[in-house]
CSV table of C-alpha atoms and ligand atoms in Angstrom, one decimal:
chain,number,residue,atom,x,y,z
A,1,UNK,CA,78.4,14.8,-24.9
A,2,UNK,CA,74.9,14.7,-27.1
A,3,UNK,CA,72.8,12.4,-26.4
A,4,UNK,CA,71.9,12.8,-29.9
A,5,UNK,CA,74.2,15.1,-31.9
A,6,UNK,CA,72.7,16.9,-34.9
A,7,UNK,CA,74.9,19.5,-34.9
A,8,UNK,CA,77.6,17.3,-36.2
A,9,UNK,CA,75.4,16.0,-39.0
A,10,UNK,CA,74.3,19.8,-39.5
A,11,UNK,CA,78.2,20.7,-39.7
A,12,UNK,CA,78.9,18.1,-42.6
A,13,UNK,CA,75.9,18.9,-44.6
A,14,UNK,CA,75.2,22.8,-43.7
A,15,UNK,CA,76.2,24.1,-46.8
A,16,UNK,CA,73.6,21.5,-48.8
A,17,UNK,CA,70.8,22.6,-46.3
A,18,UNK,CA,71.3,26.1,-46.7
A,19,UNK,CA,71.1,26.2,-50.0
A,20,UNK,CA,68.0,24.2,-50.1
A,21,UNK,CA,66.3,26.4,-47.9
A,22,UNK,CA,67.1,29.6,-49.4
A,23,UNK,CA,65.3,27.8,-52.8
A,24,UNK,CA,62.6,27.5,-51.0
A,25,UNK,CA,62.5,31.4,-50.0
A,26,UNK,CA,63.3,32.3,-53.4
A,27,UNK,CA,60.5,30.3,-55.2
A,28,UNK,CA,57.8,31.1,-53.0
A,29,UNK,CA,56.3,27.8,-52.9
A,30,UNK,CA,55.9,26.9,-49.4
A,31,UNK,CA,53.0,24.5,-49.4
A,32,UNK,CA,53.9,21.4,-51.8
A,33,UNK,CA,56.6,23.2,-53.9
A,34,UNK,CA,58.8,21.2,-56.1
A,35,UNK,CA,61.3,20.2,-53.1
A,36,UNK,CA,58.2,17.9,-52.0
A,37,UNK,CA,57.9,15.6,-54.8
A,38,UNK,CA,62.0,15.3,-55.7
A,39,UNK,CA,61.7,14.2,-51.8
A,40,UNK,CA,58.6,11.6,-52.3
A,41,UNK,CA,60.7,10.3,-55.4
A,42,UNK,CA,64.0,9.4,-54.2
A,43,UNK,CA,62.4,8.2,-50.7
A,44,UNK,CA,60.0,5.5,-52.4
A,45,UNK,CA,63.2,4.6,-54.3
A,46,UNK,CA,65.3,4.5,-50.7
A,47,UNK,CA,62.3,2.3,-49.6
A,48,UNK,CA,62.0,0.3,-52.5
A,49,UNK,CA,58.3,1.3,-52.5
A,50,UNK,CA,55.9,2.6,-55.7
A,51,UNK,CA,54.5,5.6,-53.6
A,52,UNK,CA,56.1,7.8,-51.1
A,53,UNK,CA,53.4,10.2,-49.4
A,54,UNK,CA,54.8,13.2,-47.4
A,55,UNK,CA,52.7,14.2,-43.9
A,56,UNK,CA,52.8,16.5,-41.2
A,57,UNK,CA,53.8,14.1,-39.0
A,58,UNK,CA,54.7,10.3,-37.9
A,59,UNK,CA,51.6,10.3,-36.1
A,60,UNK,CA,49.3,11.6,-39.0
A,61,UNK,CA,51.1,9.3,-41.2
A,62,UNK,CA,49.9,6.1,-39.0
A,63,UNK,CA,46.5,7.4,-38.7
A,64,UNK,CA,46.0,8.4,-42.6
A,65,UNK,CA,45.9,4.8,-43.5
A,66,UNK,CA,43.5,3.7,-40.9
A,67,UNK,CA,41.0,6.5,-42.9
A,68,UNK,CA,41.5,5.3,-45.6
A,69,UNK,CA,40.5,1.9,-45.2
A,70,UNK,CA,37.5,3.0,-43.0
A,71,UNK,CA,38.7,1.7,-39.8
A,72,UNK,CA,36.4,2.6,-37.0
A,73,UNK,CA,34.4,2.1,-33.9
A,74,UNK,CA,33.7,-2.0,-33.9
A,75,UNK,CA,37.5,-2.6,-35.2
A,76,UNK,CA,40.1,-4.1,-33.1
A,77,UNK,CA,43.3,-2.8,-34.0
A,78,UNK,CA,46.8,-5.2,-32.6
A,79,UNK,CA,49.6,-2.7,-31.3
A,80,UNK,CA,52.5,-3.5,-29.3
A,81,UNK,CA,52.4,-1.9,-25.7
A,82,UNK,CA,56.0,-0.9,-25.7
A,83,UNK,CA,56.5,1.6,-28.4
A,84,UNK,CA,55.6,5.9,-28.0
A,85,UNK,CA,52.0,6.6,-27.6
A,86,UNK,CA,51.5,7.8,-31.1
A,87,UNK,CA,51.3,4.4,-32.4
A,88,UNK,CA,47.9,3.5,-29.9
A,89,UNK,CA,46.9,6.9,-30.5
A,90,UNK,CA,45.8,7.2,-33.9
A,91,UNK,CA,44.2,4.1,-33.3
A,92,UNK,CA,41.4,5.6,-30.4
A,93,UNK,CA,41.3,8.9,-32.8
A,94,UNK,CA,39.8,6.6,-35.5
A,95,UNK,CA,37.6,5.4,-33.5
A,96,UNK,CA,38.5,1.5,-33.1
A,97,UNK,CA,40.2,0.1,-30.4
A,98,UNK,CA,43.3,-0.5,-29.3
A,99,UNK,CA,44.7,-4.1,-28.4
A,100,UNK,CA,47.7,-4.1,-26.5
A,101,UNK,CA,49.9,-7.3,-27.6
A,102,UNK,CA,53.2,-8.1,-25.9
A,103,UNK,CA,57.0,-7.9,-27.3
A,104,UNK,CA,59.5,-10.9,-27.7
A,105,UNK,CA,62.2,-10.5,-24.4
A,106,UNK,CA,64.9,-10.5,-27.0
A,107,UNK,CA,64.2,-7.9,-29.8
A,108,UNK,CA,61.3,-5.7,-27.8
A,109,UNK,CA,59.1,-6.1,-30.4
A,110,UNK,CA,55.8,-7.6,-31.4
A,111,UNK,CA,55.2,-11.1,-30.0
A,112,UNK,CA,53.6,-13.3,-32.5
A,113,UNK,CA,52.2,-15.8,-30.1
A,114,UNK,CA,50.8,-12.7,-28.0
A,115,UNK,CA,49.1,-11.7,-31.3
A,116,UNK,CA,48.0,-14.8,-32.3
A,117,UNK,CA,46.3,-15.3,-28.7
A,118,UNK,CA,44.9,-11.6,-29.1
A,119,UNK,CA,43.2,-12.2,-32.1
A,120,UNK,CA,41.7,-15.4,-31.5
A,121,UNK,CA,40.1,-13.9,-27.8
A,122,UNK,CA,39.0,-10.6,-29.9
A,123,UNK,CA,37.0,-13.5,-32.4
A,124,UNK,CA,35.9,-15.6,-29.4
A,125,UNK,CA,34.2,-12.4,-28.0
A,126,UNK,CA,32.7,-11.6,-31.1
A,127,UNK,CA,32.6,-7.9,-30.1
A,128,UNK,CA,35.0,-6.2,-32.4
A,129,UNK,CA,35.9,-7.0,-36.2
A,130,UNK,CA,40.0,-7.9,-36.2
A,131,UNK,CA,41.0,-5.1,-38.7
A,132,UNK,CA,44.7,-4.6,-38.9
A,133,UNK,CA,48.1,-5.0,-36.7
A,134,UNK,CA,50.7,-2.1,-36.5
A,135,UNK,CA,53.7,-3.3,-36.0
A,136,UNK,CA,56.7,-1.1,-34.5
A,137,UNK,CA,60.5,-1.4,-36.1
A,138,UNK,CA,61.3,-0.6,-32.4
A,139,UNK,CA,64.9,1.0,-31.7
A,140,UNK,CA,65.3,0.4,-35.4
A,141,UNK,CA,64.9,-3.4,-35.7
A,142,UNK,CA,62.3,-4.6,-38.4
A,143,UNK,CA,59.9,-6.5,-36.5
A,144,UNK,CA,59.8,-10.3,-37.4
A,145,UNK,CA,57.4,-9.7,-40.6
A,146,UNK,CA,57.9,-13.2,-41.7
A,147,UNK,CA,55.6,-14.0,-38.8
A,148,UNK,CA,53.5,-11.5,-38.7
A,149,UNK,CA,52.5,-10.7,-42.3
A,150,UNK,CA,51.1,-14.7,-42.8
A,151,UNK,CA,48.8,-13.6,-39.6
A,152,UNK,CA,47.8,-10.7,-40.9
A,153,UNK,CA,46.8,-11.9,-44.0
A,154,UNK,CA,45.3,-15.6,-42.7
A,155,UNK,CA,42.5,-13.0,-40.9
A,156,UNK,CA,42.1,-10.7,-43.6
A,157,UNK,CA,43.9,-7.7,-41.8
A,158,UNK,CA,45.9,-4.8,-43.2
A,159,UNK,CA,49.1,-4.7,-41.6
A,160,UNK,CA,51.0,-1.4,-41.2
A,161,UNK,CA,54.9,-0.9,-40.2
A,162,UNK,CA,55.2,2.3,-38.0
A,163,UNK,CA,59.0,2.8,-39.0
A,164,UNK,CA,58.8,6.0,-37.2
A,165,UNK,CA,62.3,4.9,-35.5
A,166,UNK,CA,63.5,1.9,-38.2
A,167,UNK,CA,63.3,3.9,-41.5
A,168,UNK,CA,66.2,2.2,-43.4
A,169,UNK,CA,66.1,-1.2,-41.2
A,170,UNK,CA,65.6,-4.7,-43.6
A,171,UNK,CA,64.9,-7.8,-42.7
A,172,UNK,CA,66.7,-10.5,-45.2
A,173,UNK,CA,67.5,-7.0,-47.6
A,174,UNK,CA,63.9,-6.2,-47.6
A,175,UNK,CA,61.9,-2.4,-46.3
A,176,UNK,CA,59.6,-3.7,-43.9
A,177,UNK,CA,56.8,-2.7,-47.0
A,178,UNK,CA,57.5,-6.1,-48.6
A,179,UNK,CA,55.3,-7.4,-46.1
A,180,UNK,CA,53.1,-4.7,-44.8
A,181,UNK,CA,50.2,-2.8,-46.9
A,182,UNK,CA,51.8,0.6,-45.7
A,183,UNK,CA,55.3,1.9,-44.0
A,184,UNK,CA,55.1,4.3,-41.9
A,185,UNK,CA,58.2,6.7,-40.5
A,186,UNK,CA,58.5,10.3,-39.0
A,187,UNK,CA,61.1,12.7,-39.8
A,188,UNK,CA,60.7,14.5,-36.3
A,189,UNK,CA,64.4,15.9,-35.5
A,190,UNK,CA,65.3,13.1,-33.0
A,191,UNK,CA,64.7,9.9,-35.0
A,192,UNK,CA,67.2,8.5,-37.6
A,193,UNK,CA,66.3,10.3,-40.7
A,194,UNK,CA,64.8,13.6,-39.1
A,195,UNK,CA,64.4,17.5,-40.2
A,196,UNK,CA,64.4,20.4,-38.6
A,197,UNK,CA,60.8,20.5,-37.4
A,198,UNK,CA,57.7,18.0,-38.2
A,199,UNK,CA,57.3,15.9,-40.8
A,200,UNK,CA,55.8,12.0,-42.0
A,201,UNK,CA,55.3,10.5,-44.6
A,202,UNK,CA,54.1,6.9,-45.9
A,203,UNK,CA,55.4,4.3,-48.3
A,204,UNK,CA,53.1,2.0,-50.3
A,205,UNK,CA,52.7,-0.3,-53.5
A,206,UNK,CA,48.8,0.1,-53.4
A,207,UNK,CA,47.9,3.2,-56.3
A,208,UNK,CA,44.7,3.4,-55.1
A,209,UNK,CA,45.5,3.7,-51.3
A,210,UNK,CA,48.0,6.5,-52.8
A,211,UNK,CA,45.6,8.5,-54.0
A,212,UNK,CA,42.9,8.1,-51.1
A,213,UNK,CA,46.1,9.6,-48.7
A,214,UNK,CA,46.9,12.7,-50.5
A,215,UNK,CA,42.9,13.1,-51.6
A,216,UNK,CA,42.9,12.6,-47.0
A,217,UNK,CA,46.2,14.8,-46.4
A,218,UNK,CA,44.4,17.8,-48.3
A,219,UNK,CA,40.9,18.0,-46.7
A,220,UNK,CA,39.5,15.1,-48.9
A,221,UNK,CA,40.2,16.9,-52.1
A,222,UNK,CA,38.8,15.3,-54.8
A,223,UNK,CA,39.4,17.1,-58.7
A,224,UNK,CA,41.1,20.3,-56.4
A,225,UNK,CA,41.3,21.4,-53.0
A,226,UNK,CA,37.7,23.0,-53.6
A,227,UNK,CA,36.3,19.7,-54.3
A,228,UNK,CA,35.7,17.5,-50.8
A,229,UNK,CA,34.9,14.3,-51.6
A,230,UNK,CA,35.6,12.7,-48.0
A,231,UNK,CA,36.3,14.1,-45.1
A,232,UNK,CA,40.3,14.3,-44.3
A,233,UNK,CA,42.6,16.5,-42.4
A,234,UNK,CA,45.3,19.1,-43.8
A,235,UNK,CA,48.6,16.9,-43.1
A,236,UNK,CA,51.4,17.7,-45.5
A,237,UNK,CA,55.3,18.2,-45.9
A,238,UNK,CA,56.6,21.1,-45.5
A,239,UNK,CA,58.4,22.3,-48.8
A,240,UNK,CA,61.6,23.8,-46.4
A,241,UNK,CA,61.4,20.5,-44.5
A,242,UNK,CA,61.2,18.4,-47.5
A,243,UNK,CA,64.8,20.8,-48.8
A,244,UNK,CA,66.3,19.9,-45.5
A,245,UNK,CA,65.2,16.0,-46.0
A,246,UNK,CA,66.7,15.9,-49.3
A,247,UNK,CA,70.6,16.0,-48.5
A,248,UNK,CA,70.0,13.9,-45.1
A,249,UNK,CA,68.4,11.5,-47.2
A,250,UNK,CA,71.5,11.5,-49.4
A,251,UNK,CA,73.7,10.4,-46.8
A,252,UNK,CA,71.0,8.0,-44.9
A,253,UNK,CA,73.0,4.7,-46.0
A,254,UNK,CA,76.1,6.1,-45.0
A,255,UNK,CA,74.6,7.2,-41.2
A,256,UNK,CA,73.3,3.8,-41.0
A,257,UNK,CA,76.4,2.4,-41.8
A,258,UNK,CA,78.3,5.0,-39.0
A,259,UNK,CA,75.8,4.1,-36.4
A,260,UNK,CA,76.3,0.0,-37.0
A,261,UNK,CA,79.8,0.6,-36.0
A,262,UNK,CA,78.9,2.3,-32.4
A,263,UNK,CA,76.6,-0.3,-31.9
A,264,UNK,CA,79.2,-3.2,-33.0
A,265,UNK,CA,81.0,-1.6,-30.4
A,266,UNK,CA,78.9,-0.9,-27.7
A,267,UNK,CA,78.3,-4.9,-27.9
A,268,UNK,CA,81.5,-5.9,-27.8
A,269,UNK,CA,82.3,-3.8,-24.5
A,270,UNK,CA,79.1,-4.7,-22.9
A,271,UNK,CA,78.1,-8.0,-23.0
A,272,UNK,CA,78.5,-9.3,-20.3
A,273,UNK,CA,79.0,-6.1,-18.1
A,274,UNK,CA,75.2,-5.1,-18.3
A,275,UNK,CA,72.1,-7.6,-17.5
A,276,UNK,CA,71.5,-7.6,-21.6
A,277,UNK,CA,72.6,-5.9,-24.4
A,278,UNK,CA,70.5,-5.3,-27.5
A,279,UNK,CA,69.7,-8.8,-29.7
A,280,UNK,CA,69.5,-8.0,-33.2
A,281,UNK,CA,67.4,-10.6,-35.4
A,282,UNK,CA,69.2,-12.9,-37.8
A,283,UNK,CA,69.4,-11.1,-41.1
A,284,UNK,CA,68.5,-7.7,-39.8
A,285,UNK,CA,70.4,-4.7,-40.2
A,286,UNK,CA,69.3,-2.2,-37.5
A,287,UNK,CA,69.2,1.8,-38.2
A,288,UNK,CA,69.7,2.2,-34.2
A,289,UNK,CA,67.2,5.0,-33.3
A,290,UNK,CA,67.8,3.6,-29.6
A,291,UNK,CA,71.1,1.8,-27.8
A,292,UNK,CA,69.3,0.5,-24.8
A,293,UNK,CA,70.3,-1.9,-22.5
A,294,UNK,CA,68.9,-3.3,-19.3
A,295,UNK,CA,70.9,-2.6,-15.8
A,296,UNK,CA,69.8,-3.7,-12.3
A,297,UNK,CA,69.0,-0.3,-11.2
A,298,UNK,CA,68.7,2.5,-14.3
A,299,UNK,CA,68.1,5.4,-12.2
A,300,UNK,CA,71.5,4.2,-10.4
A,301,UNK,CA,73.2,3.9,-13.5
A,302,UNK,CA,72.1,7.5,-15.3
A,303,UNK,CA,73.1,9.3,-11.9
A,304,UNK,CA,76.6,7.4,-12.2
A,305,UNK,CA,76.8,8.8,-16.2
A,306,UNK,CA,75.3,12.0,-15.8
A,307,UNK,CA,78.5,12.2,-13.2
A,308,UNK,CA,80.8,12.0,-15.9
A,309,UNK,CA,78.5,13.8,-18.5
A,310,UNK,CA,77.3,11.1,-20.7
A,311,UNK,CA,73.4,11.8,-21.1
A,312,UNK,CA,71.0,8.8,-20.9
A,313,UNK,CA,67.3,8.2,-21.4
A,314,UNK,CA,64.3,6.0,-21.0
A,315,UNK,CA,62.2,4.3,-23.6
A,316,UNK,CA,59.7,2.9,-22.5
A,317,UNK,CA,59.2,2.7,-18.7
A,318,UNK,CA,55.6,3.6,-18.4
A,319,UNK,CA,54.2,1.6,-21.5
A,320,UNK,CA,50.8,2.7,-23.4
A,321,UNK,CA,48.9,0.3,-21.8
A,322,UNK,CA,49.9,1.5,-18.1
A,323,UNK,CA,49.0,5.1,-19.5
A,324,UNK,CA,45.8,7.1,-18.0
A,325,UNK,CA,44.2,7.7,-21.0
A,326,UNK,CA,44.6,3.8,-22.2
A,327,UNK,CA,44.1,1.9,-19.3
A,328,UNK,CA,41.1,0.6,-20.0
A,329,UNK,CA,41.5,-1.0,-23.3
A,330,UNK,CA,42.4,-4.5,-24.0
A,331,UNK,CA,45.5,-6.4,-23.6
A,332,UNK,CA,46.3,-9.7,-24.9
A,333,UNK,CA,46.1,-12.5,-22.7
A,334,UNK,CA,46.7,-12.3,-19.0
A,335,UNK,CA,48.8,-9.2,-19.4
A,336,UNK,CA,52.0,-8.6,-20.9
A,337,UNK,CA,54.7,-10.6,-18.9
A,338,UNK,CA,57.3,-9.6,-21.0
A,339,UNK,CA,56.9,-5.8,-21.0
A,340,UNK,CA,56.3,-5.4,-18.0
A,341,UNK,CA,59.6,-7.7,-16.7
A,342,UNK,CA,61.8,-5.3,-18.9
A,343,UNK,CA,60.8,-1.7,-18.4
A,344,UNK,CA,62.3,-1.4,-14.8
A,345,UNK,CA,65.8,-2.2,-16.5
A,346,UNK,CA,66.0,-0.4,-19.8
A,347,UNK,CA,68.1,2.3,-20.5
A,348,UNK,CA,69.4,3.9,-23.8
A,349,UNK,CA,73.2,5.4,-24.5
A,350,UNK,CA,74.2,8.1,-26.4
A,351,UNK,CA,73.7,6.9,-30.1
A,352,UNK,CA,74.3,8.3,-33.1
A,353,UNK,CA,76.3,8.3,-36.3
A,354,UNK,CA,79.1,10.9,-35.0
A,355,UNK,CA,79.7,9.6,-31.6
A,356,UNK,CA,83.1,9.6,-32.1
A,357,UNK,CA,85.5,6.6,-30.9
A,358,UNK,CA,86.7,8.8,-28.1
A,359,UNK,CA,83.5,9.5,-26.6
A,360,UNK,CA,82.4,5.7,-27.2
A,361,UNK,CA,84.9,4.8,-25.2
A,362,UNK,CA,83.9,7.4,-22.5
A,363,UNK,CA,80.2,5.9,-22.0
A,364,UNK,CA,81.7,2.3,-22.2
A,365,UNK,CA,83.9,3.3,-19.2
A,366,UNK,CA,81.6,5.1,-17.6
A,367,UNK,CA,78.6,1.9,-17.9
A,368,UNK,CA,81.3,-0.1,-16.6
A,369,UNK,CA,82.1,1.5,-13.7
A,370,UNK,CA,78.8,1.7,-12.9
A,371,UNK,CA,78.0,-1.8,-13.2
A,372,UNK,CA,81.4,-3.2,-11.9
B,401,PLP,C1,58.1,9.2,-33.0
B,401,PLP,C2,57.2,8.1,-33.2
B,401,PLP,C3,55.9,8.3,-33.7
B,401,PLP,C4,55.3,9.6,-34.0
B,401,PLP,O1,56.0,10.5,-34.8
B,401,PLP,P1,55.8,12.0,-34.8
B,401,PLP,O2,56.5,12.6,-36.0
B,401,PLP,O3,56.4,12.5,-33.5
B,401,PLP,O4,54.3,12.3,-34.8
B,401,PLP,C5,55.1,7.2,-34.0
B,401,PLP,N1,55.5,5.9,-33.7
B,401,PLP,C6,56.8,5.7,-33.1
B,401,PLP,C7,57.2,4.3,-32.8
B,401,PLP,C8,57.6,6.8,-32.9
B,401,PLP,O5,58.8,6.5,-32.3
């Protein structure tokens, strides 16, 4: 069994992708051939957004917003903890600072009370300007932006959604980009809507912040590529990836759909048998990047299913904050109780949208066995 199987969504759309590819090699146009845009298009329209910006990356396309806006040493930037480095990252590579804010027990994602109390010690201080929050659509939930977007804009901040793992989640039928100034995802092979190497991109309303990321994504070009108006980075789409992207993104919904059904599932077994299962907010509908639960023991619990072959993983035991290289920034209040009482028990199942009902049923026996 696959922990994440995309050789089954390979064998359903292999004859789409191959022929997108061999376009590709036919025309020639490698570096932001026509493939790019048609992909830009219909994945604003997927995201219900004006502008879609292909990247190289999901890190690069967190980090090309913060350029743009001219966020720097002196600027506090709010991240959650519990997320994948990349999110704190880009944040120290601009040169602000990270502040590490807690997650709500339930959904393991951005407390707003832990912000709120962030924010108002980062004022108190009086040492670094409160620029913007990024919040993370962790395991595919859309964070609570009905909380968070009000405290953005109460303190004049720009809030970003790193969708990097909840492309395709919405919160009361809404992209997470009805609230936030930018959404951010990554189309690295693993997450939901992933290619077949690197690739990012960013969703926005703004024109002007449109511009300012592709002028930043091509070396600051300003009238051409010979024409450097700001300094920016070379971050762009691949025109093979963007061919592979297009037919994956054609059968997104449906995936989403496929993987709502395992996770219906998983819940209905599990509840109960393991400490918590995952809480999914009112009105959200979840793209599932991540099943994880939380178990007494996980290392226990993996041994037991790696017995049986079912593959497990962890997400997030060792959060940013506890990382070498970001121990020494902020975090809000006295530490992050929640975080740090939940990453000794989580553990994510096999999760994806061809898991079939056979093999579902295997891992659902096998967790609980394990936790009998
Ligand atoms: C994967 C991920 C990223 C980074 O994406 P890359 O394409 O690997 O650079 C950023 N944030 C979160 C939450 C992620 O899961």
């Amino acid at each position: 069994m696959q922990f994440i199987d995309l050789k089954a969504q390979q064998n359903r759309l292999k004859d789409d992708i191959d022929a997108g590819i061999a376009a590709v090699l036919e025309s020639g146009r490698y570096i932001l051939g026509p493939q790019v845009q048609d992909f830009e298009a219909k994945l604003a329209a997927f995201g219900e957004a004006k502008h879609a910006v292909g990247c190289a990356n999901g890190t690069d396309a967190i980090l090309l917003p913060l350029l743009a806006w001219n966020v720097g040493p002196g600027d506090a930037v709010f991240c959650p903890s519990f997320t994948y480095c990349a999110t704190a990252e880009v944040i120290a590579l601009a040169g602000a600072t990270p502040v590490f804010i807690d997650i709500d027990r339930d959904t393991y994602n951005m407390d707003f009370e832990s912000l709120k109390q962030a924010i108002a010690d980062v004022k108190n201080k009086g040492e670094l300007r409160p620029r913007a929050i990024i919040a993370v659509d962790l395991f595919g939930q859309s964070a609570d932006y009905n909380v968070i977007a009000p405290i953005a804009r109460e303190n004049g901040m720009k809030l970003i959604s790193d969708s990097a793992q909840g492309f395709g989640t919405t919160l009361n039928g809404k992209h997470p980009l009805a609230w936030a100034d930018v959404q951010t995802t990554s189309f690295f092979p693993a997450k939901p809507l992933g290619c077949y190497g690197d690739g990012g991109a960013i969703l926005t309303n703004d024109e002007d912040l449109e511009f300012k990321l592709r002028s930043l994504g091509v070396h600051g070009k300003g009238t051409d590529k010979y024409d450097n108006v700001r300094i920016g980075m070379n971050s762009r789409l691949d025109t093979i990836q963007a061919a592979i992207l297009l037919p994956k993104l054609a059968v997104f919904s449906d995936e989403i759909e496929k993987r709502n059904v395992v996770a219906t599932r998983y819940a209905e077994e599990l509840s109960g048998v393991a400490n918590r299962v995952p809480v999914v907010m009112d009105g959200v509908l979840s793209t599932w990047a991540q099943y994880t639960i939380e178990v007494p023991d996980p290392h226990a619990f993996a041994d037991a299913l790696k017995t049986d072959g079912i593959p497990t993983a962890r997400y997030y035991p060792k959060p940013v904050h506890m990382q070498t290289a970001y121990e020494h920034y902020p975090v809000a209040g006295n530490g992050l109780p929640n975080t740090m009482s939940c990453i000794d028990h989580i553990i994510s199942l096999p999760m994806h949208p061809y898991l079939t009902e056979e093999d579902q049923g295997r891992v659902i026996e096998a967790a609980k066995a394990a936790l009998a």
